[in-house]
Amino acid sequence: QIWRSTNTPSGEKSVAHARTYVERLNSILSEEARGPAPHPCVAYAASSQVFVTVTKLALSFHDEGVIRSATVFFNTLIDAEVDGVVDNRLFARALVDLVRRAEKTSDEIEGRLVELLFGIANNIRLQPAILPAWFVPRVTPVAQDSDSQAPSGTEFAGATRKDEFPLFYLLVDYVHHEGRAGDFARTGLLYLIETASRSKNLEKWLIESDLATLMATGLGALYSQLGQ
């Protein structure tokens, strides 16, 4: 509310204030998390959709400190296991926007952001029921014989449908990266693929998607960096 009601122009002072606000929020939540349940502050942060404001702060101020604090906040909510967080489509959109649009000014920031994606992938693996918050496949009519429609002499490359499962495509973007970001991305993708064995919709989507093409390209780039 302080940030929303403040008309201070952008600048170093505003960045410092934004960083302070999120750090204070993190301090409250982490202190509460160390105690026994229930955790009313964490529950309120989820129900009042504070995560939307935190994403806006991180994207409004191109500051590494604000982004770092935002990743701590999102990790706290992911680990809190309270209702209305990882199964919330608005939370999913806020987290995806943060990872997609935040400036990766260092390997550390990049690793922190991809770690958020990994945390969600792990939650989906453990609780497949939350998948609909992150994966929204289009309902398409029954297609005719695909073989008769495919141009002769071309190979099936898969359909690119980033708007249906942005979490998946963001992880693919970091498959070929070194360090923490690459490790988190590769493991997160394995978790999502494992989940497909318990979700017919996801299994079908993976088969029809451009997963094979993207993975071949990404891993090819990774292997090309290896020494002879």
mmCIF file of C-alpha atoms in Angstrom:
data_model
loop_
_atom_site.group_PDB
_atom_site.id
_atom_site.type_symbol
_atom_site.label_atom_id
_atom_site.label_comp_id
_atom_site.label_asym_id
_atom_site.label_seq_id
_atom_site.Cartn_x
_atom_site.Cartn_y
_atom_site.Cartn_z
ATOM 1 C CA GLN A 1 0.000 0.000 0.000
ATOM 2 C CA ILE A 2 2.919 2.352 0.707
ATOM 3 C CA TRP A 3 4.272 1.793 -2.807
ATOM 4 C CA ARG A 4 0.864 2.186 -4.443
ATOM 5 C CA SER A 5 0.138 5.452 -2.656
ATOM 6 C CA THR A 6 3.564 7.006 -3.199
ATOM 7 C CA ASN A 7 4.055 9.416 -6.078
ATOM 8 C CA THR A 8 7.823 9.594 -5.730
ATOM 9 C CA PRO A 9 9.462 9.767 -9.159
ATOM 10 C CA SER A 10 11.688 6.898 -10.192
ATOM 11 C CA GLY A 11 15.276 7.150 -9.044
ATOM 12 C CA GLU A 12 17.776 5.767 -6.575
ATOM 13 C CA LYS A 13 15.579 6.753 -3.635
ATOM 14 C CA SER A 14 12.567 4.925 -5.063
ATOM 15 C CA VAL A 15 14.649 1.837 -5.811
ATOM 16 C CA ALA A 16 15.932 1.808 -2.244
ATOM 17 C CA HIS A 17 12.387 2.127 -0.921
ATOM 18 C CA ALA A 18 11.136 -0.696 -3.141
ATOM 19 C CA ARG A 19 13.972 -2.931 -2.018
ATOM 20 C CA THR A 20 13.234 -2.095 1.617
ATOM 21 C CA TYR A 21 9.526 -2.888 1.244
ATOM 22 C CA VAL A 22 10.144 -6.365 -0.185
ATOM 23 C CA GLU A 23 12.921 -7.105 2.311
ATOM 24 C CA ARG A 24 10.612 -6.167 5.198
ATOM 25 C CA LEU A 25 7.967 -8.450 3.748
ATOM 26 C CA ASN A 26 10.482 -11.286 3.465
ATOM 27 C CA SER A 27 11.613 -10.714 7.040
ATOM 28 C CA ILE A 28 8.047 -11.010 8.345
ATOM 29 C CA LEU A 29 7.317 -14.159 6.362
ATOM 30 C CA SER A 30 10.608 -15.918 7.138
ATOM 31 C CA GLU A 31 10.281 -15.170 10.852
ATOM 32 C CA GLU A 32 6.752 -16.580 10.872
ATOM 33 C CA ALA A 33 7.801 -19.658 8.866
ATOM 34 C CA ARG A 34 10.270 -20.606 11.614
ATOM 35 C CA GLY A 35 7.380 -21.031 14.052
ATOM 36 C CA PRO A 36 4.655 -23.664 14.179
ATOM 37 C CA ALA A 37 1.592 -23.525 11.905
ATOM 38 C CA PRO A 38 -0.722 -21.817 11.244
ATOM 39 C CA HIS A 39 1.075 -19.042 9.413
ATOM 40 C CA PRO A 40 -1.476 -16.213 9.000
ATOM 41 C CA CYS A 41 0.945 -13.760 7.364
ATOM 42 C CA VAL A 42 1.885 -16.240 4.638
ATOM 43 C CA ALA A 43 -1.776 -17.072 4.126
ATOM 44 C CA TYR A 44 -2.629 -13.364 3.869
ATOM 45 C CA ALA A 45 0.203 -12.750 1.391
ATOM 46 C CA ALA A 46 -1.356 -15.463 -0.762
ATOM 47 C CA SER A 47 -5.020 -14.498 -0.394
ATOM 48 C CA SER A 48 -4.393 -10.771 -0.924
ATOM 49 C CA GLN A 49 -2.291 -11.513 -4.032
ATOM 50 C CA VAL A 50 0.722 -9.585 -2.797
ATOM 51 C CA PHE A 51 2.755 -11.571 -5.324
ATOM 52 C CA VAL A 52 1.280 -9.467 -8.135
ATOM 53 C CA THR A 53 2.604 -6.296 -6.522
ATOM 54 C CA VAL A 54 6.017 -7.853 -5.862
ATOM 55 C CA THR A 55 6.321 -8.791 -9.542
ATOM 56 C CA LYS A 56 5.371 -5.249 -10.566
ATOM 57 C CA LEU A 57 8.002 -3.833 -8.206
ATOM 58 C CA ALA A 58 10.703 -6.128 -9.555
ATOM 59 C CA LEU A 59 9.863 -5.250 -13.162
ATOM 60 C CA SER A 60 9.351 -1.519 -12.553
ATOM 61 C CA PHE A 61 12.746 -0.981 -10.947
ATOM 62 C CA HIS A 62 15.552 -2.523 -12.979
ATOM 63 C CA ASP A 63 17.528 -3.261 -9.854
ATOM 64 C CA GLU A 64 19.310 -6.501 -9.002
ATOM 65 C CA GLY A 65 18.554 -6.108 -5.294
ATOM 66 C CA VAL A 66 14.794 -5.794 -5.850
ATOM 67 C CA ILE A 67 14.767 -8.822 -8.163
ATOM 68 C CA ARG A 68 16.810 -10.849 -5.670
ATOM 69 C CA SER A 69 14.359 -9.976 -2.880
ATOM 70 C CA ALA A 70 11.435 -10.863 -5.154
ATOM 71 C CA THR A 71 12.875 -14.339 -5.785
ATOM 72 C CA VAL A 72 13.218 -14.870 -2.020
ATOM 73 C CA PHE A 73 9.577 -13.857 -1.592
ATOM 74 C CA PHE A 74 8.329 -16.241 -4.296
ATOM 75 C CA ASN A 75 10.444 -19.087 -2.942
ATOM 76 C CA THR A 76 8.967 -18.512 0.514
ATOM 77 C CA LEU A 77 5.424 -18.799 -0.844
ATOM 78 C CA ILE A 78 6.268 -21.881 -2.915
ATOM 79 C CA ASP A 79 7.767 -23.634 0.101
ATOM 80 C CA ALA A 80 4.992 -22.533 2.482
ATOM 81 C CA GLU A 81 2.484 -25.115 1.207
ATOM 82 C CA VAL A 82 -0.545 -22.904 1.838
ATOM 83 C CA ASP A 83 -3.731 -23.055 -0.199
ATOM 84 C CA GLY A 84 -4.169 -20.572 -3.012
ATOM 85 C CA VAL A 85 -0.516 -20.267 -4.065
ATOM 86 C CA VAL A 86 0.955 -22.906 -6.387
ATOM 87 C CA ASP A 87 -2.549 -23.893 -7.520
ATOM 88 C CA ASN A 88 -3.459 -20.287 -8.355
ATOM 89 C CA ARG A 89 -3.406 -19.185 -12.012
ATOM 90 C CA LEU A 90 -2.781 -15.569 -11.022
ATOM 91 C CA PHE A 91 0.261 -16.661 -9.015
ATOM 92 C CA ALA A 92 1.406 -18.674 -12.019
ATOM 93 C CA ARG A 93 1.099 -15.637 -14.276
ATOM 94 C CA ALA A 94 2.960 -13.391 -11.821
ATOM 95 C CA LEU A 95 5.841 -15.846 -11.464
ATOM 96 C CA VAL A 96 6.111 -16.487 -15.209
ATOM 97 C CA ASP A 97 6.117 -12.734 -15.893
ATOM 98 C CA LEU A 98 8.882 -12.234 -13.330
ATOM 99 C CA VAL A 99 11.135 -14.933 -14.803
ATOM 100 C CA ARG A 100 10.412 -13.990 -18.413
ATOM 101 C CA ARG A 101 10.796 -10.218 -18.148
ATOM 102 C CA ALA A 102 13.258 -9.597 -15.315
ATOM 103 C CA GLU A 103 16.733 -8.525 -16.370
ATOM 104 C CA LYS A 104 19.281 -11.309 -15.870
ATOM 105 C CA THR A 105 22.131 -9.054 -14.802
ATOM 106 C CA SER A 106 24.257 -11.876 -13.389
ATOM 107 C CA ASP A 107 24.524 -15.658 -13.261
ATOM 108 C CA GLU A 108 23.297 -15.503 -9.671
ATOM 109 C CA ILE A 109 20.073 -13.708 -10.606
ATOM 110 C CA GLU A 110 19.515 -16.029 -13.543
ATOM 111 C CA GLY A 111 19.998 -19.043 -11.266
ATOM 112 C CA ARG A 112 17.577 -17.661 -8.680
ATOM 113 C CA LEU A 113 14.891 -17.062 -11.303
ATOM 114 C CA VAL A 114 15.210 -20.521 -12.873
ATOM 115 C CA GLU A 115 15.175 -22.021 -9.379
ATOM 116 C CA LEU A 116 11.615 -20.673 -9.045
ATOM 117 C CA LEU A 117 10.614 -22.614 -12.165
ATOM 118 C CA PHE A 118 12.287 -25.714 -10.767
ATOM 119 C CA GLY A 119 10.381 -25.299 -7.493
ATOM 120 C CA ILE A 120 7.082 -25.247 -9.369
ATOM 121 C CA ALA A 121 8.059 -28.254 -11.506
ATOM 122 C CA ASN A 122 8.890 -30.160 -8.331
ATOM 123 C CA ASN A 123 5.547 -29.206 -6.800
ATOM 124 C CA ILE A 124 3.738 -30.388 -9.931
ATOM 125 C CA ARG A 125 5.600 -33.699 -9.761
ATOM 126 C CA LEU A 126 4.560 -34.175 -6.126
ATOM 127 C CA GLN A 127 1.041 -32.761 -6.551
ATOM 128 C CA PRO A 128 -0.193 -33.285 -10.138
ATOM 129 C CA ALA A 129 -3.539 -31.777 -9.116
ATOM 130 C CA ILE A 130 -1.996 -28.274 -9.330
ATOM 131 C CA LEU A 131 -1.056 -28.759 -13.003
ATOM 132 C CA PRO A 132 -4.172 -26.930 -14.361
ATOM 133 C CA ALA A 133 -2.911 -23.669 -12.845
ATOM 134 C CA TRP A 134 0.178 -23.850 -15.056
ATOM 135 C CA PHE A 135 -0.919 -25.915 -18.046
ATOM 136 C CA VAL A 136 -3.987 -24.848 -20.033
ATOM 137 C CA PRO A 137 -4.191 -26.791 -23.314
ATOM 138 C CA ARG A 138 -6.467 -25.568 -26.047
ATOM 139 C CA VAL A 139 -9.519 -27.660 -26.833
ATOM 140 C CA THR A 140 -9.263 -28.530 -30.501
ATOM 141 C CA PRO A 141 -11.688 -30.465 -32.696
ATOM 142 C CA VAL A 142 -10.799 -33.976 -33.707
ATOM 143 C CA ALA A 143 -8.321 -33.650 -36.533
ATOM 144 C CA GLN A 144 -8.517 -35.511 -39.796
ATOM 145 C CA ASP A 145 -5.862 -37.963 -40.819
ATOM 146 C CA SER A 146 -2.659 -35.976 -40.230
ATOM 147 C CA ASP A 147 -0.718 -38.032 -42.744
ATOM 148 C CA SER A 148 -2.978 -36.838 -45.551
ATOM 149 C CA GLN A 149 -2.500 -33.201 -44.535
ATOM 150 C CA ALA A 150 1.272 -33.209 -43.971
ATOM 151 C CA PRO A 151 3.336 -31.989 -46.924
ATOM 152 C CA SER A 152 5.257 -34.805 -48.526
ATOM 153 C CA GLY A 153 8.981 -34.944 -47.827
ATOM 154 C CA THR A 154 8.776 -32.937 -44.557
ATOM 155 C CA GLU A 155 9.385 -34.151 -41.026
ATOM 156 C CA PHE A 156 7.018 -33.473 -38.155
ATOM 157 C CA ALA A 157 8.537 -30.687 -36.055
ATOM 158 C CA GLY A 158 5.765 -30.323 -33.502
ATOM 159 C CA ALA A 159 3.491 -27.454 -32.612
ATOM 160 C CA THR A 160 4.790 -24.427 -30.734
ATOM 161 C CA ARG A 161 2.166 -23.442 -28.152
ATOM 162 C CA LYS A 162 3.962 -21.337 -25.569
ATOM 163 C CA ASP A 163 0.787 -19.758 -24.247
ATOM 164 C CA GLU A 164 -0.517 -23.149 -23.133
ATOM 165 C CA PHE A 165 2.442 -24.133 -20.951
ATOM 166 C CA PRO A 166 4.842 -21.181 -20.514
ATOM 167 C CA LEU A 167 6.563 -22.868 -17.550
ATOM 168 C CA PHE A 168 7.703 -25.654 -19.854
ATOM 169 C CA TYR A 169 9.075 -23.314 -22.530
ATOM 170 C CA LEU A 170 10.881 -21.142 -20.002
ATOM 171 C CA LEU A 171 12.692 -24.208 -18.677
ATOM 172 C CA VAL A 172 13.609 -25.240 -22.220
ATOM 173 C CA ASP A 173 15.162 -21.800 -22.767
ATOM 174 C CA TYR A 174 17.755 -22.600 -20.073
ATOM 175 C CA VAL A 175 18.467 -26.252 -20.906
ATOM 176 C CA HIS A 176 21.791 -25.413 -22.573
ATOM 177 C CA HIS A 177 22.976 -22.989 -19.867
ATOM 178 C CA GLU A 178 25.845 -23.821 -17.568
ATOM 179 C CA GLY A 179 25.794 -23.610 -13.780
ATOM 180 C CA ARG A 180 22.756 -23.554 -11.513
ATOM 181 C CA ALA A 181 20.348 -22.266 -14.149
ATOM 182 C CA GLY A 182 21.053 -25.158 -16.509
ATOM 183 C CA ASP A 183 20.924 -27.752 -13.728
ATOM 184 C CA PHE A 184 17.592 -26.462 -12.475
ATOM 185 C CA ALA A 185 16.160 -26.295 -16.002
ATOM 186 C CA ARG A 186 17.156 -29.823 -16.991
ATOM 187 C CA THR A 187 15.927 -31.361 -13.739
ATOM 188 C CA GLY A 188 12.700 -29.344 -13.860
ATOM 189 C CA LEU A 189 11.950 -30.606 -17.367
ATOM 190 C CA LEU A 190 12.523 -34.190 -16.262
ATOM 191 C CA TYR A 191 10.006 -33.645 -13.457
ATOM 192 C CA LEU A 192 7.403 -32.311 -15.901
ATOM 193 C CA ILE A 193 7.960 -35.196 -18.293
ATOM 194 C CA GLU A 194 7.602 -37.612 -15.371
ATOM 195 C CA THR A 195 4.285 -35.959 -14.497
ATOM 196 C CA ALA A 196 3.015 -36.706 -18.006
ATOM 197 C CA SER A 197 2.683 -40.356 -17.002
ATOM 198 C CA ARG A 198 -0.134 -39.267 -14.674
ATOM 199 C CA SER A 199 -1.785 -36.741 -16.974
ATOM 200 C CA LYS A 200 -3.188 -37.821 -20.330
ATOM 201 C CA ASN A 201 -3.597 -34.204 -21.442
ATOM 202 C CA LEU A 202 0.035 -33.395 -20.703
ATOM 203 C CA GLU A 203 1.219 -36.632 -22.291
ATOM 204 C CA LYS A 204 -0.682 -35.833 -25.496
ATOM 205 C CA TRP A 205 0.566 -32.242 -25.455
ATOM 206 C CA LEU A 206 4.192 -33.335 -25.127
ATOM 207 C CA ILE A 207 3.847 -35.779 -28.009
ATOM 208 C CA GLU A 208 2.313 -33.133 -30.261
ATOM 209 C CA SER A 209 4.596 -30.301 -29.154
ATOM 210 C CA ASP A 210 8.009 -29.322 -30.479
ATOM 211 C CA LEU A 211 9.722 -30.820 -27.407
ATOM 212 C CA ALA A 212 11.976 -33.100 -29.452
ATOM 213 C CA THR A 213 13.090 -30.294 -31.755
ATOM 214 C CA LEU A 214 13.735 -27.868 -28.908
ATOM 215 C CA MET A 215 15.595 -30.397 -26.780
ATOM 216 C CA ALA A 216 17.772 -31.448 -29.720
ATOM 217 C CA THR A 217 18.637 -27.810 -30.424
ATOM 218 C CA GLY A 218 19.267 -26.941 -26.774
ATOM 219 C CA LEU A 219 21.327 -30.028 -25.954
ATOM 220 C CA GLY A 220 23.186 -29.682 -29.221
ATOM 221 C CA ALA A 221 24.223 -26.187 -28.156
ATOM 222 C CA LEU A 222 25.257 -27.539 -24.754
ATOM 223 C CA TYR A 223 27.381 -30.356 -26.195
ATOM 224 C CA SER A 224 29.023 -28.011 -28.659
ATOM 225 C CA GLN A 225 30.511 -26.170 -25.673
ATOM 226 C CA LEU A 226 32.280 -29.305 -24.443
ATOM 227 C CA GLY A 227 35.958 -29.749 -25.164
ATOM 228 C CA GLN A 228 37.130 -32.274 -27.697
#
